[in-house]
Amino acid sequence: MRAQESLDFLKEKEREGLAKVGVRTVGELLQLFPKRYEDRRQFDAFPAQAGGDALCLRGIVIDSVQKRFGAKKGYYEVVLEEPGGGNVFGGGSLSCRWFNMPFVSKMVAVGHEVIVYGRVKDVGGRMVMEHPEFEIVEGGDSLHVDRVVPIYRGVSGLPQRKIRELMARLLEEVEPDSLMASYDVDGSYPRLEAFREIHFPDAIEQTEAARRRFALEEFFEMQVKVLWRRMRHDEQEGRSQGRKTTLLKEFYHSLPFDLTDAQKRSVKEVIDDMRSERAMNRLLQGDVGSGKTFVALCAMLMAVDSGNQAALMAPTQILAEQHWLTFCKWLEPLGVKVGLLTGARDEETENADILIGTHALIFDRAEFDRLSLVVIDEQHKFGVLQRGRLIQQGIAPDVLVMTATPIPRTLTLTIYGDLDVSVLDERPAGRGKIVTGVRVKPKVSEVTKFLKGELETGRQIYLVFPLVEESDSVKALSAVGEFPKWQKRLKDWEVELLHGKMAPEEKDAVMARFRANETQVLVATTVIEVGVDVPNANVMVIWNAERFGLAQLHQLRGRIGRGEHKSYCILSSDGKNGVEKLEVMAETNDGFKIAEADLILRGPGEVLGTIQSGLGELRFAEFLADVDMVREARRLADDVLKNDPLLEGHPLLRKIAEEGSAVMVA
Ligand code: ADP
Ligand code: MG
């Protein structure tokens, strides 16, 4: 039997059940790994108390009853007794209940020996398992008892025993050479052996080595995809630009401050890329406020100096607008024409040297036929997918992606593994300190007093709320609800409202007045989360701060501390819940540390979910726990591609690599 064969020897119903979980071949079935294991050499003792972890019990059914409430509803209950009979303390029996699952009564009956797995509840003084996983023990069967037994996810038409028997048979009959993966990442550990150990281990600990072998394979394929994409990108026809630096120098000398060393280093890396014949494909990674925009500006000026056009894609309209204002301020004196194109506005796009916009639609503009540089201000919002589109234009433009997402280096390797990376690891000098305080249910009068003090010295303030409007289902403050109250409390100053449900023109107008200090207080939602830059605003109060994730709080706080003034971030919490999380914000301002804490608090699934989705699902690997393997996988992938750049000797691997690239360009 070969791994590629279909499962024709199964009944149609069984095949259908497997197809539903994506299994069609022998090899795919072998990759249906157990979701957990039961050590059936040693069962748990019947409990005398409820609670605690799930237990795995073995018992004899001594009684059964079908309870009905009305025509359709009801439950089936069986009483289990520990083998050897109840003990003298009166323990040793337990009830199992299945609600509205009449078929169970046809499967479990008095006299059966069963294994159940679940949590134990106390129902009126009796020990009860509700909806336990269960299996009937049939004598003389070494696959299902008296050993470590695999438990699989449910497959319709195939009970656990049947799956186990199938697996055992496949492991026996499959030809080992047909099991070869796209590439053998570990010759000393045959795949067939790893499959055996994952399905029928002698001890549960044994499964980890096997899982890691498959995880390494998975990371390896991912790295091959990433490197393959990168090699294809490098083969594209690019252009050398940026030899002339008149504008760049002029701009540099017009700046009232010096660039940070990190900015200079990054600009140099960008210049080298742009001058090279191959298209630039670079990631500029820097925490909020590290000054990414100026690096982008330098790059764009070089494109213009070479007679070309440059575009900047921003994730939101407010940001596009803000970038446009910044660019106009610095570049108009140099005679460079900057256009703006958002859903709301279309400004001076005729003959623009630089175009700033919110959408990929800027690439479809006819007047933009000399486009040679694209800057993507990614800030979480654009995925890897959108980037692929750019590669499809005639001569590939130089691409610079900016991100403020602080992620560990190994993750960068994976998510942005096809890009060269420049890092801004330094904040511009002359910034005021940010003090962060966590307050549980602070007195509004005291907050007001503090805010008034800051307003009197001429500063501006953000008040951030989790909701736009009041809601019946979510108990939290809303911007619309609190706005009139703050207007009254701070009546000597101009207070305005800003949230995502407002019309685009209205948002622009509110931001413009805040920027111009015509408005001193913004009552806002997270619309201000990304990129907004008003250096005179130095206070942010975040209400119901416990409702935000750490990464989001970090982004929000990044809006202050942008000028020379000392800044204050007050995280107001509704109760004790989540205060621990908020304390992390008070302890550090370092995006990387916050990201790490976020990963620990929320778990990788939540945090990485969206990032990961761009690269396909991981079946065996765990992104964080297995991070050491990413490096190893990268090394392996590098080696393979160095020796066989077109993967001619590895057709299967090549297919995988090409599929990976296809996805990216779609
Ligand atoms: P981010 O990396 O968050 O996008 P920006 O590029 O928006 O950061 O810059 C944040 C603020 O810092 C802006 O007000 C900008 O004018 C200022 N800035 C950038 N670079 C420097 C520098 N080298 N020295 C002083 N201020 C700077
Ligand atoms: Mg920015």
Short mmCIF file of N, CA, C and O in Angstrom, two decimals, residues 105-213:
data_model
loop_
_atom_site.label_atom_id
_atom_site.label_comp_id
_atom_site.label_asym_id
_atom_site.label_seq_id
_atom_site.Cartn_x
_atom_site.Cartn_y
_atom_site.Cartn_z
N SER A 105 -27.94 5.49 24.04
CA SER A 105 -28.61 4.39 24.76
C SER A 105 -28.54 3.09 23.96
O SER A 105 -28.67 2.00 24.51
N LYS A 106 -28.34 3.21 22.67
CA LYS A 106 -28.22 2.00 21.86
C LYS A 106 -26.81 1.43 21.93
O LYS A 106 -26.55 0.31 21.51
N MET A 107 -25.85 2.26 22.42
CA MET A 107 -24.47 1.82 22.41
C MET A 107 -23.99 1.33 23.78
O MET A 107 -23.19 0.42 23.86
N VAL A 108 -24.50 1.97 24.83
CA VAL A 108 -24.01 1.63 26.17
C VAL A 108 -25.14 0.97 26.96
O VAL A 108 -26.19 1.56 27.13
N ALA A 109 -24.91 -0.23 27.44
CA ALA A 109 -25.98 -0.94 28.16
C ALA A 109 -25.41 -1.66 29.38
O ALA A 109 -24.19 -1.83 29.50
N VAL A 110 -26.32 -2.09 30.26
CA VAL A 110 -25.91 -2.78 31.48
C VAL A 110 -25.05 -3.99 31.13
O VAL A 110 -25.35 -4.73 30.19
N GLY A 111 -23.96 -4.14 31.87
CA GLY A 111 -23.08 -5.27 31.62
C GLY A 111 -21.84 -4.89 30.83
O GLY A 111 -20.82 -5.57 30.89
N HIS A 112 -21.92 -3.76 30.10
CA HIS A 112 -20.77 -3.33 29.31
C HIS A 112 -19.64 -2.84 30.22
O HIS A 112 -19.88 -2.24 31.25
N GLU A 113 -18.44 -3.10 29.76
CA GLU A 113 -17.29 -2.48 30.40
C GLU A 113 -16.94 -1.25 29.56
O GLU A 113 -16.81 -1.35 28.34
N VAL A 114 -16.85 -0.08 30.20
CA VAL A 114 -16.61 1.14 29.41
C VAL A 114 -15.46 1.95 30.00
O VAL A 114 -15.13 1.85 31.18
N ILE A 115 -14.89 2.75 29.10
CA ILE A 115 -13.90 3.74 29.52
C ILE A 115 -14.51 5.10 29.25
O ILE A 115 -15.02 5.34 28.15
N VAL A 116 -14.55 5.95 30.27
CA VAL A 116 -15.12 7.30 30.06
C VAL A 116 -14.06 8.35 30.39
O VAL A 116 -13.16 8.10 31.20
N TYR A 117 -14.23 9.51 29.76
CA TYR A 117 -13.26 10.59 29.98
C TYR A 117 -14.03 11.90 30.07
O TYR A 117 -14.80 12.25 29.18
N GLY A 118 -13.87 12.59 31.20
CA GLY A 118 -14.56 13.87 31.34
C GLY A 118 -14.37 14.43 32.73
O GLY A 118 -13.67 13.86 33.57
N ARG A 119 -14.99 15.59 32.96
CA ARG A 119 -14.92 16.21 34.28
C ARG A 119 -16.08 15.75 35.14
O ARG A 119 -17.17 15.51 34.63
N VAL A 120 -15.84 15.70 36.44
CA VAL A 120 -16.87 15.21 37.35
C VAL A 120 -17.54 16.38 38.07
O VAL A 120 -16.88 17.27 38.60
N LYS A 121 -18.90 16.37 38.02
CA LYS A 121 -19.68 17.40 38.72
C LYS A 121 -20.40 16.77 39.90
O LYS A 121 -20.64 15.57 39.92
N ASP A 122 -20.77 17.62 40.83
CA ASP A 122 -21.58 17.16 41.94
C ASP A 122 -23.02 17.56 41.65
O ASP A 122 -23.33 18.75 41.56
N VAL A 123 -23.89 16.57 41.41
CA VAL A 123 -25.29 16.90 41.15
C VAL A 123 -26.11 16.34 42.30
O VAL A 123 -26.34 15.13 42.38
N GLY A 124 -26.53 17.21 43.20
CA GLY A 124 -27.32 16.80 44.36
C GLY A 124 -26.62 15.70 45.17
O GLY A 124 -27.25 14.73 45.58
N GLY A 125 -25.30 15.84 45.35
CA GLY A 125 -24.56 14.90 46.17
C GLY A 125 -24.05 13.68 45.42
O GLY A 125 -23.35 12.84 45.97
N ARG A 126 -24.42 13.58 44.12
CA ARG A 126 -23.92 12.43 43.36
C ARG A 126 -22.84 12.87 42.39
O ARG A 126 -22.86 13.99 41.87
N MET A 127 -21.89 11.96 42.14
CA MET A 127 -20.82 12.26 41.19
C MET A 127 -21.34 11.98 39.77
O MET A 127 -21.75 10.86 39.48
N VAL A 128 -21.29 13.01 38.93
CA VAL A 128 -21.85 12.85 37.58
C VAL A 128 -20.87 13.39 36.53
O VAL A 128 -20.27 14.44 36.72
N MET A 129 -20.71 12.63 35.46
CA MET A 129 -20.00 13.14 34.29
C MET A 129 -21.06 13.43 33.24
O MET A 129 -21.86 12.55 32.93
N GLU A 130 -21.07 14.66 32.72
CA GLU A 130 -22.01 14.95 31.65
C GLU A 130 -21.29 14.89 30.32
O GLU A 130 -20.21 15.45 30.15
N HIS A 131 -21.91 14.20 29.38
CA HIS A 131 -21.33 14.04 28.05
C HIS A 131 -19.87 13.60 28.04
O HIS A 131 -19.03 14.22 27.39
N PRO A 132 -19.54 12.55 28.80
CA PRO A 132 -18.14 12.11 28.71
C PRO A 132 -17.86 11.50 27.35
O PRO A 132 -18.78 11.04 26.67
N GLU A 133 -16.60 11.55 26.95
CA GLU A 133 -16.20 10.72 25.81
C GLU A 133 -16.23 9.29 26.33
O GLU A 133 -15.89 9.05 27.49
N PHE A 134 -16.65 8.35 25.52
CA PHE A 134 -16.72 6.99 26.04
C PHE A 134 -16.36 5.97 24.97
O PHE A 134 -16.41 6.24 23.77
N GLU A 135 -15.99 4.82 25.48
CA GLU A 135 -15.66 3.73 24.58
C GLU A 135 -15.96 2.41 25.29
O GLU A 135 -15.68 2.26 26.47
N ILE A 136 -16.59 1.47 24.55
CA ILE A 136 -16.90 0.17 25.14
C ILE A 136 -15.66 -0.71 25.03
O ILE A 136 -15.03 -0.76 23.98
N VAL A 137 -15.30 -1.38 26.11
CA VAL A 137 -14.15 -2.29 26.06
C VAL A 137 -14.63 -3.65 25.58
O VAL A 137 -15.57 -4.22 26.12
N GLU A 138 -13.97 -4.14 24.56
CA GLU A 138 -14.28 -5.50 24.11
C GLU A 138 -13.03 -6.33 24.38
O GLU A 138 -11.94 -5.91 24.06
N GLY A 139 -13.24 -7.47 24.98
CA GLY A 139 -12.11 -8.25 25.49
C GLY A 139 -11.04 -8.60 24.45
O GLY A 139 -11.28 -8.57 23.25
N GLY A 140 -9.87 -8.89 24.93
CA GLY A 140 -8.80 -9.45 24.12
C GLY A 140 -8.28 -8.55 23.03
O GLY A 140 -7.89 -9.00 21.96
N ASP A 141 -8.31 -7.24 23.26
CA ASP A 141 -7.93 -6.36 22.18
C ASP A 141 -6.78 -5.45 22.60
O ASP A 141 -6.97 -4.43 23.22
N SER A 142 -5.59 -5.81 22.22
CA SER A 142 -4.41 -5.12 22.72
C SER A 142 -4.25 -3.71 22.18
O SER A 142 -3.46 -2.93 22.66
N LEU A 143 -5.05 -3.35 21.17
CA LEU A 143 -4.91 -2.02 20.58
C LEU A 143 -5.61 -0.95 21.43
O LEU A 143 -5.25 0.21 21.39
N HIS A 144 -6.63 -1.35 22.18
CA HIS A 144 -7.50 -0.36 22.82
C HIS A 144 -7.39 -0.30 24.34
O HIS A 144 -7.91 0.63 24.93
N VAL A 145 -6.82 -1.30 24.93
CA VAL A 145 -6.64 -1.25 26.38
C VAL A 145 -5.26 -1.76 26.77
O VAL A 145 -4.54 -2.32 25.95
N ASP A 146 -4.92 -1.54 28.05
CA ASP A 146 -3.65 -2.00 28.60
C ASP A 146 -2.45 -1.42 27.86
O ASP A 146 -1.43 -2.08 27.66
N ARG A 147 -2.59 -0.19 27.39
CA ARG A 147 -1.48 0.47 26.72
C ARG A 147 -1.80 1.96 26.63
O ARG A 147 -2.88 2.39 27.04
N VAL A 148 -0.87 2.74 26.11
CA VAL A 148 -1.18 4.14 25.82
C VAL A 148 -2.00 4.15 24.54
O VAL A 148 -1.59 3.59 23.53
N VAL A 149 -3.17 4.73 24.62
CA VAL A 149 -4.12 4.66 23.51
C VAL A 149 -4.35 6.05 22.90
O VAL A 149 -4.54 7.02 23.64
N PRO A 150 -4.29 6.15 21.59
CA PRO A 150 -4.55 7.45 20.97
C PRO A 150 -6.04 7.76 20.91
O PRO A 150 -6.85 6.85 20.69
N ILE A 151 -6.40 9.01 21.15
CA ILE A 151 -7.79 9.44 21.00
C ILE A 151 -7.80 10.47 19.87
O ILE A 151 -7.09 11.47 19.93
N TYR A 152 -8.61 10.21 18.87
CA TYR A 152 -8.66 11.08 17.71
C TYR A 152 -9.84 12.03 17.78
O TYR A 152 -10.78 11.80 18.53
N ARG A 153 -9.78 13.07 16.97
CA ARG A 153 -10.95 13.94 16.86
C ARG A 153 -12.08 13.12 16.25
O ARG A 153 -11.84 12.14 15.55
N GLY A 154 -13.30 13.53 16.50
CA GLY A 154 -14.43 12.77 16.00
C GLY A 154 -14.49 12.77 14.47
O GLY A 154 -14.29 13.79 13.84
N VAL A 155 -14.73 11.57 13.91
CA VAL A 155 -14.91 11.47 12.46
C VAL A 155 -16.22 10.74 12.27
O VAL A 155 -16.40 9.65 12.80
N SER A 156 -17.15 11.35 11.53
CA SER A 156 -18.45 10.70 11.45
C SER A 156 -18.34 9.41 10.65
O SER A 156 -17.64 9.34 9.65
N GLY A 157 -18.96 8.37 11.16
CA GLY A 157 -18.92 7.07 10.51
C GLY A 157 -17.75 6.21 10.96
O GLY A 157 -17.64 5.05 10.57
N LEU A 158 -16.86 6.77 11.76
CA LEU A 158 -15.70 6.01 12.22
C LEU A 158 -15.48 6.16 13.72
O LEU A 158 -14.92 7.15 14.17
N PRO A 159 -15.93 5.20 14.50
CA PRO A 159 -15.69 5.27 15.94
C PRO A 159 -14.19 5.17 16.23
O PRO A 159 -13.41 4.72 15.40
N GLN A 160 -13.83 5.58 17.45
CA GLN A 160 -12.42 5.57 17.86
C GLN A 160 -11.73 4.22 17.56
O GLN A 160 -10.63 4.18 17.04
N ARG A 161 -12.41 3.16 17.95
CA ARG A 161 -11.78 1.84 17.78
C ARG A 161 -11.46 1.59 16.32
O ARG A 161 -10.42 1.05 15.98
N LYS A 162 -12.38 2.00 15.50
CA LYS A 162 -12.21 1.75 14.06
C LYS A 162 -11.02 2.56 13.52
O LYS A 162 -10.21 2.06 12.74
N ILE A 163 -10.92 3.80 13.96
CA ILE A 163 -9.80 4.62 13.50
C ILE A 163 -8.49 3.98 13.94
O ILE A 163 -7.54 3.86 13.17
N ARG A 164 -8.44 3.57 15.20
CA ARG A 164 -7.22 2.96 15.72
C ARG A 164 -6.84 1.72 14.92
O ARG A 164 -5.68 1.53 14.55
N GLU A 165 -7.84 0.91 14.64
CA GLU A 165 -7.56 -0.32 13.88
C GLU A 165 -7.04 0.00 12.49
O GLU A 165 -6.11 -0.62 11.99
N LEU A 166 -7.65 1.02 11.90
CA LEU A 166 -7.21 1.46 10.57
C LEU A 166 -5.75 1.93 10.60
O LEU A 166 -4.94 1.55 9.76
N MET A 167 -5.45 2.75 11.60
CA MET A 167 -4.10 3.29 11.72
C MET A 167 -3.09 2.15 11.85
O MET A 167 -2.05 2.15 11.21
N ALA A 168 -3.42 1.21 12.73
CA ALA A 168 -2.50 0.10 12.96
C ALA A 168 -2.26 -0.65 11.66
O ALA A 168 -1.14 -1.02 11.33
N ARG A 169 -3.34 -0.81 10.90
CA ARG A 169 -3.21 -1.54 9.65
C ARG A 169 -2.34 -0.76 8.66
O ARG A 169 -1.45 -1.31 8.02
N LEU A 170 -2.61 0.54 8.53
CA LEU A 170 -1.82 1.35 7.59
C LEU A 170 -0.34 1.34 7.97
O LEU A 170 0.52 1.23 7.11
N LEU A 171 -0.07 1.47 9.26
CA LEU A 171 1.33 1.52 9.70
C LEU A 171 2.03 0.20 9.36
O LEU A 171 3.23 0.16 9.12
N GLU A 172 1.25 -0.86 9.37
CA GLU A 172 1.78 -2.18 9.05
C GLU A 172 2.05 -2.30 7.55
O GLU A 172 3.09 -2.79 7.12
N GLU A 173 1.11 -1.82 6.75
CA GLU A 173 1.13 -2.15 5.32
C GLU A 173 1.71 -1.08 4.41
O GLU A 173 2.05 -1.35 3.27
N VAL A 174 1.82 0.14 4.91
CA VAL A 174 2.28 1.20 4.01
C VAL A 174 3.75 1.00 3.65
O VAL A 174 4.55 0.54 4.47
N GLU A 175 4.09 1.28 2.41
CA GLU A 175 5.49 1.14 2.01
C GLU A 175 6.27 2.36 2.49
O GLU A 175 5.93 3.48 2.12
N PRO A 176 7.30 2.13 3.28
CA PRO A 176 8.01 3.25 3.91
C PRO A 176 8.48 4.30 2.89
O PRO A 176 8.39 5.49 3.16
N ASP A 177 8.94 3.86 1.73
CA ASP A 177 9.48 4.86 0.79
C ASP A 177 8.38 5.77 0.26
O ASP A 177 8.64 6.90 -0.13
N SER A 178 7.14 5.30 0.26
CA SER A 178 6.05 6.15 -0.23
C SER A 178 5.68 7.22 0.79
O SER A 178 4.94 8.15 0.50
N LEU A 179 6.19 7.09 1.98
CA LEU A 179 5.88 8.04 3.04
C LEU A 179 6.79 9.25 3.03
O LEU A 179 6.65 10.16 3.83
N MET A 180 7.77 9.23 2.14
CA MET A 180 8.73 10.32 2.13
C MET A 180 8.02 11.67 2.00
O MET A 180 7.11 11.83 1.22
N ALA A 181 8.51 12.63 2.78
CA ALA A 181 7.97 13.98 2.69
C ALA A 181 8.60 14.65 1.48
O ALA A 181 9.34 14.04 0.73
N SER A 182 8.31 15.93 1.32
CA SER A 182 8.88 16.68 0.21
C SER A 182 10.41 16.67 0.32
O SER A 182 11.12 16.75 -0.66
N TYR A 183 10.90 16.52 1.54
CA TYR A 183 12.34 16.51 1.77
C TYR A 183 12.56 15.89 3.13
O TYR A 183 11.80 16.14 4.06
N ASP A 184 13.58 15.05 3.24
CA ASP A 184 13.81 14.38 4.51
C ASP A 184 14.63 15.28 5.44
O ASP A 184 15.82 15.46 5.25
N VAL A 185 13.96 15.86 6.43
CA VAL A 185 14.66 16.81 7.29
C VAL A 185 15.51 16.11 8.35
O VAL A 185 16.34 16.73 8.99
N ASP A 186 15.28 14.84 8.56
CA ASP A 186 16.04 14.15 9.59
C ASP A 186 16.23 12.68 9.22
O ASP A 186 15.42 11.83 9.58
N GLY A 187 17.32 12.41 8.51
CA GLY A 187 17.57 11.06 8.00
C GLY A 187 17.75 10.02 9.11
O GLY A 187 17.52 8.84 8.90
N SER A 188 18.11 10.50 10.31
CA SER A 188 18.39 9.54 11.38
C SER A 188 17.10 9.08 12.07
O SER A 188 17.13 8.24 12.96
N TYR A 189 16.00 9.67 11.69
CA TYR A 189 14.74 9.35 12.35
C TYR A 189 13.70 9.10 11.25
O TYR A 189 13.04 10.01 10.80
N PRO A 190 13.61 7.84 10.82
CA PRO A 190 12.71 7.55 9.69
C PRO A 190 11.28 8.02 9.95
O PRO A 190 10.79 7.92 11.07
N ARG A 191 10.66 8.50 8.93
CA ARG A 191 9.29 9.02 9.07
C ARG A 191 8.32 7.96 9.58
O ARG A 191 7.46 8.24 10.40
N LEU A 192 8.48 6.73 9.05
CA LEU A 192 7.55 5.68 9.46
C LEU A 192 7.62 5.48 10.98
O LEU A 192 6.60 5.33 11.65
N GLU A 193 8.85 5.53 11.50
CA GLU A 193 9.02 5.37 12.94
C GLU A 193 8.32 6.51 13.69
O GLU A 193 7.66 6.28 14.70
N ALA A 194 8.47 7.72 13.17
CA ALA A 194 7.81 8.87 13.82
C ALA A 194 6.30 8.70 13.78
O ALA A 194 5.60 8.98 14.76
N PHE A 195 5.77 8.21 12.67
CA PHE A 195 4.32 7.97 12.58
C PHE A 195 3.89 6.94 13.61
O PHE A 195 2.88 7.09 14.29
N ARG A 196 4.69 5.87 13.75
CA ARG A 196 4.34 4.83 14.73
C ARG A 196 4.31 5.42 16.13
O ARG A 196 3.43 5.13 16.92
N GLU A 197 5.32 6.24 16.41
CA GLU A 197 5.42 6.76 17.78
C GLU A 197 4.35 7.79 18.08
O GLU A 197 3.98 8.00 19.23
N ILE A 198 3.84 8.42 17.06
CA ILE A 198 2.81 9.40 17.34
C ILE A 198 1.44 8.73 17.50
O ILE A 198 0.59 9.19 18.26
N HIS A 199 1.24 7.62 16.79
CA HIS A 199 -0.06 6.94 16.91
C HIS A 199 -0.08 5.93 18.06
O HIS A 199 -1.06 5.84 18.78
N PHE A 200 0.96 5.16 18.20
CA PHE A 200 0.96 4.12 19.23
C PHE A 200 2.25 4.17 20.05
O PHE A 200 3.08 3.28 19.96
N PRO A 201 2.40 5.23 20.82
CA PRO A 201 3.64 5.36 21.60
C PRO A 201 3.66 4.37 22.75
O PRO A 201 2.62 3.94 23.23
N ASP A 202 4.87 4.01 23.19
CA ASP A 202 5.00 3.17 24.39
C ASP A 202 4.73 4.01 25.63
O ASP A 202 4.23 3.53 26.63
N ALA A 203 5.12 5.30 25.54
CA ALA A 203 4.86 6.21 26.65
C ALA A 203 4.47 7.55 26.04
O ALA A 203 4.90 7.87 24.93
N ILE A 204 3.64 8.30 26.76
CA ILE A 204 3.14 9.55 26.19
C ILE A 204 4.29 10.51 25.86
O ILE A 204 4.26 11.21 24.86
N GLU A 205 5.35 10.49 26.69
CA GLU A 205 6.48 11.41 26.47
C GLU A 205 7.12 11.18 25.10
O GLU A 205 7.74 12.08 24.53
N GLN A 206 7.02 9.97 24.62
CA GLN A 206 7.65 9.63 23.35
C GLN A 206 7.09 10.43 22.18
O GLN A 206 7.75 10.63 21.17
N THR A 207 5.86 10.87 22.34
CA THR A 207 5.20 11.50 21.19
C THR A 207 5.82 12.85 20.86
O THR A 207 5.73 13.31 19.74
N GLU A 208 6.46 13.48 21.83
CA GLU A 208 6.97 14.83 21.61
C GLU A 208 8.07 14.85 20.53
O GLU A 208 8.08 15.71 19.66
N ALA A 209 8.97 13.89 20.59
CA ALA A 209 10.05 13.85 19.59
C ALA A 209 9.45 13.68 18.20
O ALA A 209 9.89 14.32 17.23
N ALA A 210 8.44 12.85 18.11
CA ALA A 210 7.81 12.62 16.82
C ALA A 210 7.11 13.89 16.33
O ALA A 210 7.24 14.29 15.18
N ARG A 211 6.40 14.53 17.25
CA ARG A 211 5.70 15.75 16.86
C ARG A 211 6.71 16.80 16.37
O ARG A 211 6.49 17.48 15.37
N ARG A 212 7.83 16.91 17.07
CA ARG A 212 8.82 17.89 16.66
C ARG A 212 9.41 17.57 15.29
O ARG A 212 9.74 18.47 14.53
N ARG A 213 9.51 16.31 14.99
CA ARG A 213 10.04 15.97 13.67
C ARG A 213 9.08 16.50 12.59
O ARG A 213 9.49 17.08 11.60
#
